[in-house]
XYZ file of C-alpha atoms in Angstrom:
338
model
C -28.856 86.641 4.290
C -29.711 84.587 7.425
C -32.328 82.121 8.413
C -35.125 82.706 10.330
C -34.362 80.168 13.195
C -30.538 81.872 13.514
C -31.699 84.837 14.040
C -34.440 83.970 16.569
C -31.376 82.086 18.166
C -29.118 85.503 18.504
C -32.168 87.545 19.149
C -32.585 85.079 22.193
C -29.255 85.588 23.164
C -29.807 89.284 22.885
C -32.650 88.956 25.093
C -31.694 86.986 27.495
C -29.187 89.532 28.451
C -31.899 90.187 30.764
C -31.887 93.662 29.988
C -34.742 96.036 27.694
C -34.093 95.830 24.413
C -35.289 99.275 21.733
C -36.977 97.814 18.839
C -34.295 100.099 16.326
C -31.370 98.513 19.270
C -32.416 94.768 18.001
C -32.521 95.821 14.915
C -29.501 97.026 14.602
C -27.449 94.804 16.360
C -29.138 92.088 14.202
C -28.954 94.211 11.219
C -32.126 93.018 9.581
C -35.075 95.472 9.259
C -37.840 96.291 12.678
C -40.602 94.467 10.585
C -38.782 90.929 10.505
C -37.410 91.463 14.682
C -41.746 91.533 15.343
C -42.039 88.548 13.018
C -39.143 86.749 14.781
C -40.374 88.236 18.596
C -43.147 86.426 17.911
C -41.664 83.586 16.980
C -40.284 83.727 20.188
C -43.523 83.339 21.388
C -44.893 80.351 19.358
C -42.091 78.576 21.052
C -43.368 79.458 24.425
C -40.398 81.847 25.364
C -42.025 85.313 27.242
C -41.446 87.971 25.503
C -42.848 90.899 26.776
C -43.484 94.444 25.279
C -41.952 97.211 28.055
C -44.180 101.290 27.309
C -42.229 104.339 28.215
C -39.872 105.532 26.065
C -37.698 103.968 28.080
C -39.742 100.874 26.259
C -39.137 98.078 24.300
C -38.571 93.895 24.409
C -37.538 92.150 26.941
C -38.026 88.250 28.140
C -40.173 86.995 31.897
C -39.341 85.645 34.625
C -39.625 81.330 34.456
C -38.194 80.641 30.357
C -35.406 78.469 30.164
C -32.374 78.705 27.451
C -31.579 76.614 25.057
C -27.508 75.082 27.054
C -24.676 76.610 25.560
C -26.635 79.061 23.624
C -23.717 81.248 22.036
C -24.007 83.055 18.172
C -19.892 83.312 17.139
C -18.985 86.522 18.346
C -19.578 84.885 21.685
C -17.648 82.003 21.088
C -15.230 83.921 19.573
C -15.286 85.376 22.834
C -15.124 82.813 25.750
C -12.208 80.883 23.115
C -10.390 84.037 23.470
C -11.271 84.783 27.527
C -10.710 81.443 28.902
C -7.511 81.257 26.832
C -6.132 83.607 27.931
C -7.457 83.841 31.234
C -4.442 84.896 33.918
C -2.229 81.621 35.006
C -0.806 82.972 38.079
C -3.106 81.528 40.504
C -2.424 77.881 40.996
C -4.453 74.896 39.107
C -5.964 78.025 36.834
C -4.848 76.837 33.882
C -5.253 73.455 33.800
C -9.043 74.875 35.309
C -9.347 76.738 32.266
C -7.975 73.727 30.069
C -10.866 71.829 31.428
C -13.362 73.916 30.950
C -13.395 75.143 27.209
C -12.387 71.124 26.251
C -16.062 70.689 27.974
C -17.735 73.486 26.077
C -16.174 72.239 22.734
C -17.984 68.906 23.480
C -21.202 70.565 24.072
C -21.059 72.952 21.134
C -22.434 72.857 17.479
C -19.728 72.067 15.365
C -20.021 75.916 13.049
C -19.482 77.215 16.842
C -16.739 74.745 17.738
C -14.745 75.444 14.784
C -15.005 78.776 15.621
C -13.279 77.947 19.294
C -11.241 75.835 17.472
C -9.651 78.487 15.479
C -7.770 80.328 18.148
C -6.085 77.463 19.517
C -3.259 79.843 20.558
C -0.328 80.256 22.386
C 0.322 82.656 25.792
C 3.837 82.838 26.305
C 5.246 83.949 30.000
C 5.725 87.587 30.743
C 6.437 89.958 33.445
C 5.950 93.057 31.647
C 1.932 93.555 30.436
C 1.042 96.063 29.852
C -2.572 97.201 27.622
C -2.508 96.626 24.078
C -4.650 98.060 21.068
C -7.581 95.993 20.529
C -7.931 93.670 17.365
C -10.508 93.190 15.050
C -12.338 90.574 15.850
C -13.213 89.579 12.201
C -8.961 89.527 11.779
C -8.375 87.430 14.511
C -10.650 84.542 13.077
C -9.566 85.056 9.548
C -6.279 84.277 11.107
C -6.956 81.892 13.330
C -8.550 79.784 10.865
C -5.878 79.840 8.569
C -3.371 79.053 11.125
C -6.242 75.538 11.942
C -7.108 74.423 8.648
C -3.354 75.177 7.550
C -4.556 77.577 4.877
C -2.033 80.657 3.034
C -3.393 84.429 4.155
C -2.639 87.176 2.372
C -1.810 90.338 4.662
C -1.585 93.896 4.174
C -0.001 95.673 7.660
C -1.869 98.444 8.594
C -0.793 101.413 10.046
C -0.557 102.734 13.505
C -3.062 103.983 13.833
C -5.206 100.625 12.658
C -5.993 102.256 8.924
C -5.051 100.941 5.163
C -1.807 102.241 3.614
C -3.387 104.374 0.688
C -2.891 102.687 -2.632
C 1.737 103.944 -3.835
C 2.565 104.416 -0.227
C 6.226 103.642 -0.219
C 6.377 103.119 4.053
C 4.495 100.011 3.474
C 4.635 97.386 1.189
C 2.536 95.354 -0.947
C 0.521 93.029 0.379
C 2.191 89.488 1.396
C 1.732 85.670 1.135
C 2.319 84.370 4.574
C 1.569 80.383 5.903
C 0.259 80.921 9.174
C 1.764 78.563 11.273
C 1.342 79.225 15.084
C -1.006 82.433 17.524
C 0.199 83.564 20.511
C -0.574 86.214 22.547
C 2.597 87.558 24.695
C 3.114 90.654 26.656
C -0.717 91.443 26.494
C 0.347 91.154 22.234
C -1.486 88.988 19.865
C 1.444 87.784 17.410
C 1.593 85.683 13.688
C 4.037 83.442 13.632
C 4.348 82.976 9.374
C 6.555 81.673 7.075
C 6.105 84.639 4.627
C 6.206 82.972 0.848
C 6.980 86.332 -0.700
C 11.837 86.676 1.080
C 11.147 82.849 1.718
C 11.877 83.897 5.968
C 9.897 83.150 8.986
C 7.876 86.441 10.371
C 6.454 87.432 13.432
C 3.697 89.757 12.797
C 1.508 91.470 15.390
C -1.797 90.018 15.072
C -3.844 94.597 15.195
C -1.739 95.606 12.341
C -2.499 92.763 9.414
C -5.145 93.437 7.700
C -5.972 89.480 6.340
C -7.485 87.724 3.853
C -7.900 84.109 3.621
C -7.269 81.462 0.788
C -8.700 78.181 0.023
C -4.806 76.868 -0.569
C -3.497 75.048 1.196
C 0.255 74.355 3.226
C 2.215 71.886 5.314
C 3.518 72.835 7.964
C 7.177 73.817 7.879
C 9.864 73.002 10.956
C 10.457 76.242 13.013
C 14.294 78.014 12.737
C 15.129 75.882 16.412
C 12.413 74.281 17.368
C 11.079 76.199 20.201
C 8.136 78.500 19.556
C 8.871 80.462 22.991
C 12.227 81.477 22.129
C 11.902 82.367 18.192
C 8.691 85.543 19.327
C 10.977 86.194 22.188
C 14.200 86.650 20.564
C 11.975 88.185 17.646
C 13.451 91.495 17.684
C 11.591 92.463 14.201
C 8.177 91.775 15.622
C 6.186 95.246 14.226
C 6.054 96.520 17.811
C 4.966 100.655 18.506
C 6.153 102.455 21.693
C 3.597 102.011 24.517
C 1.659 105.402 25.451
C 4.071 106.687 28.868
C 4.584 109.749 30.567
C 8.058 108.939 29.642
C 9.400 107.535 26.795
C 13.575 107.304 25.758
C 15.983 105.256 24.079
C 19.988 103.808 24.413
C 22.600 102.151 22.902
C 23.190 98.680 24.628
C 26.356 97.243 23.757
C 23.852 93.621 23.435
C 22.914 91.274 20.197
C 19.101 92.571 19.290
C 17.577 88.799 19.796
C 19.998 88.629 24.111
C 17.389 92.478 24.508
C 13.887 91.445 22.517
C 13.700 88.676 25.027
C 13.505 90.659 28.078
C 12.714 93.958 27.257
C 9.238 95.397 29.160
C 6.075 94.343 25.883
C 5.675 97.546 24.094
C 9.003 98.543 24.367
C 10.877 98.627 20.460
C 14.216 96.566 19.684
C 15.592 97.903 17.193
C 18.725 95.947 15.301
C 22.143 98.198 14.681
C 25.020 95.451 14.533
C 26.094 92.042 15.907
C 26.952 93.288 19.293
C 24.667 96.603 19.085
C 21.305 97.275 19.384
C 18.760 100.189 20.228
C 16.296 99.868 22.560
C 13.237 102.965 23.682
C 10.518 102.034 25.873
C 8.295 104.125 28.747
C 7.703 104.549 32.284
C 5.624 106.185 34.607
C 9.022 108.378 35.331
C 12.334 108.952 33.684
C 13.782 107.255 36.664
C 11.882 104.503 35.904
C 12.720 103.999 32.291
C 16.810 104.687 33.764
C 16.003 101.256 36.435
C 15.157 99.120 33.183
C 18.197 99.944 31.299
C 20.672 99.257 34.045
C 19.131 95.695 34.397
C 20.278 94.541 31.249
C 23.435 94.819 33.152
C 25.762 96.095 30.251
C 27.207 99.568 28.761
C 24.966 102.359 28.066
C 25.575 105.357 25.132
C 24.003 107.504 22.869
C 21.225 107.598 25.884
C 18.067 109.805 25.265
C 16.774 112.521 25.452
C 18.420 115.030 27.970
C 15.918 114.418 30.901
C 16.515 110.244 31.099
C 20.617 110.664 30.720
C 19.900 113.332 33.825
C 18.256 110.614 35.500
C 20.867 108.109 35.293
C 23.207 110.682 37.119
C 21.262 110.711 39.709
C 21.002 107.171 40.404
C 24.664 106.883 39.664
C 24.873 109.512 42.066
C 22.790 107.737 44.888
C 24.314 104.744 43.902
C 27.745 105.640 44.900
C 26.533 108.040 47.809
C 24.969 104.581 48.867
C 28.262 102.941 47.801
C 30.705 105.180 50.018
C 28.852 105.558 53.415
C 28.963 101.227 53.586
C 32.549 101.611 52.780
C 33.268 103.843 55.864
C 30.821 103.036 57.690
C 28.321 105.504 60.023
C 30.132 107.676 61.977
C 29.767 107.144 65.891
C 29.901 109.822 68.190
């Protein structure tokens, strides 16, 4: 059961948001009874915090003016949010990356040991990618479990979730049973969170989408292994089998490319899927705001394309080819002079 002091700190943190909290909402957020909330409110008053009652249909409790919160009063969820926000901050502004790193270090030094452990559990690597598309939300509990396992070097037992985030039914043949993983690195790339792990079942390195995992912690320790090639960024970006699924777009199409899957995976937009066909060929499925947009992205790979689907995408490719052919013809012959 949560201690009285811990509850009081969480209650003070909620009241510090400067909003009015109905009693039932405070009880729900703290997972305690309304009677216990009243006792904790009285405790805060005894400590000198001006907790006031607000009457009326929109009434409840809030902190009055003139109070001072203890420094860096964060609960575990807030510490997790701070770690994620600071480490995934946009690095396109000059100097911001160094500033956020220093801010994170300052916060960690000023926090109690338990909260510092929460933040340190999410020491992640953010890889640069110019195709940043929205990604599905991740369960904070799963993120904490994975991050802590990476930090402590503890084996994870993980089930793979369906596309809608639900766990597979018992006996579902389309999904593998829970697997034992050695979690080595937590990475953010193209707006998605990935776990780089060594699979103890088939003895291979894997890249897994964190939002597609249902992880369970263990206390079994492991020794860090050397990542193949030694380049974390290259390993993640060139791994085509990352459990990715096409992002939701107005138009979605695919084509067979005369390039290896690892090359295409490195440069494909976030939210696209690369399927390995053979050593020199793969299939790319991606989306865009228009069929011409998909055709334009496919053209950036500068290779032969076959098996283009659906017909709308093939028509867009023909239209673009016609435009470029007309442009090239004009450039060669020159404009007609009067």
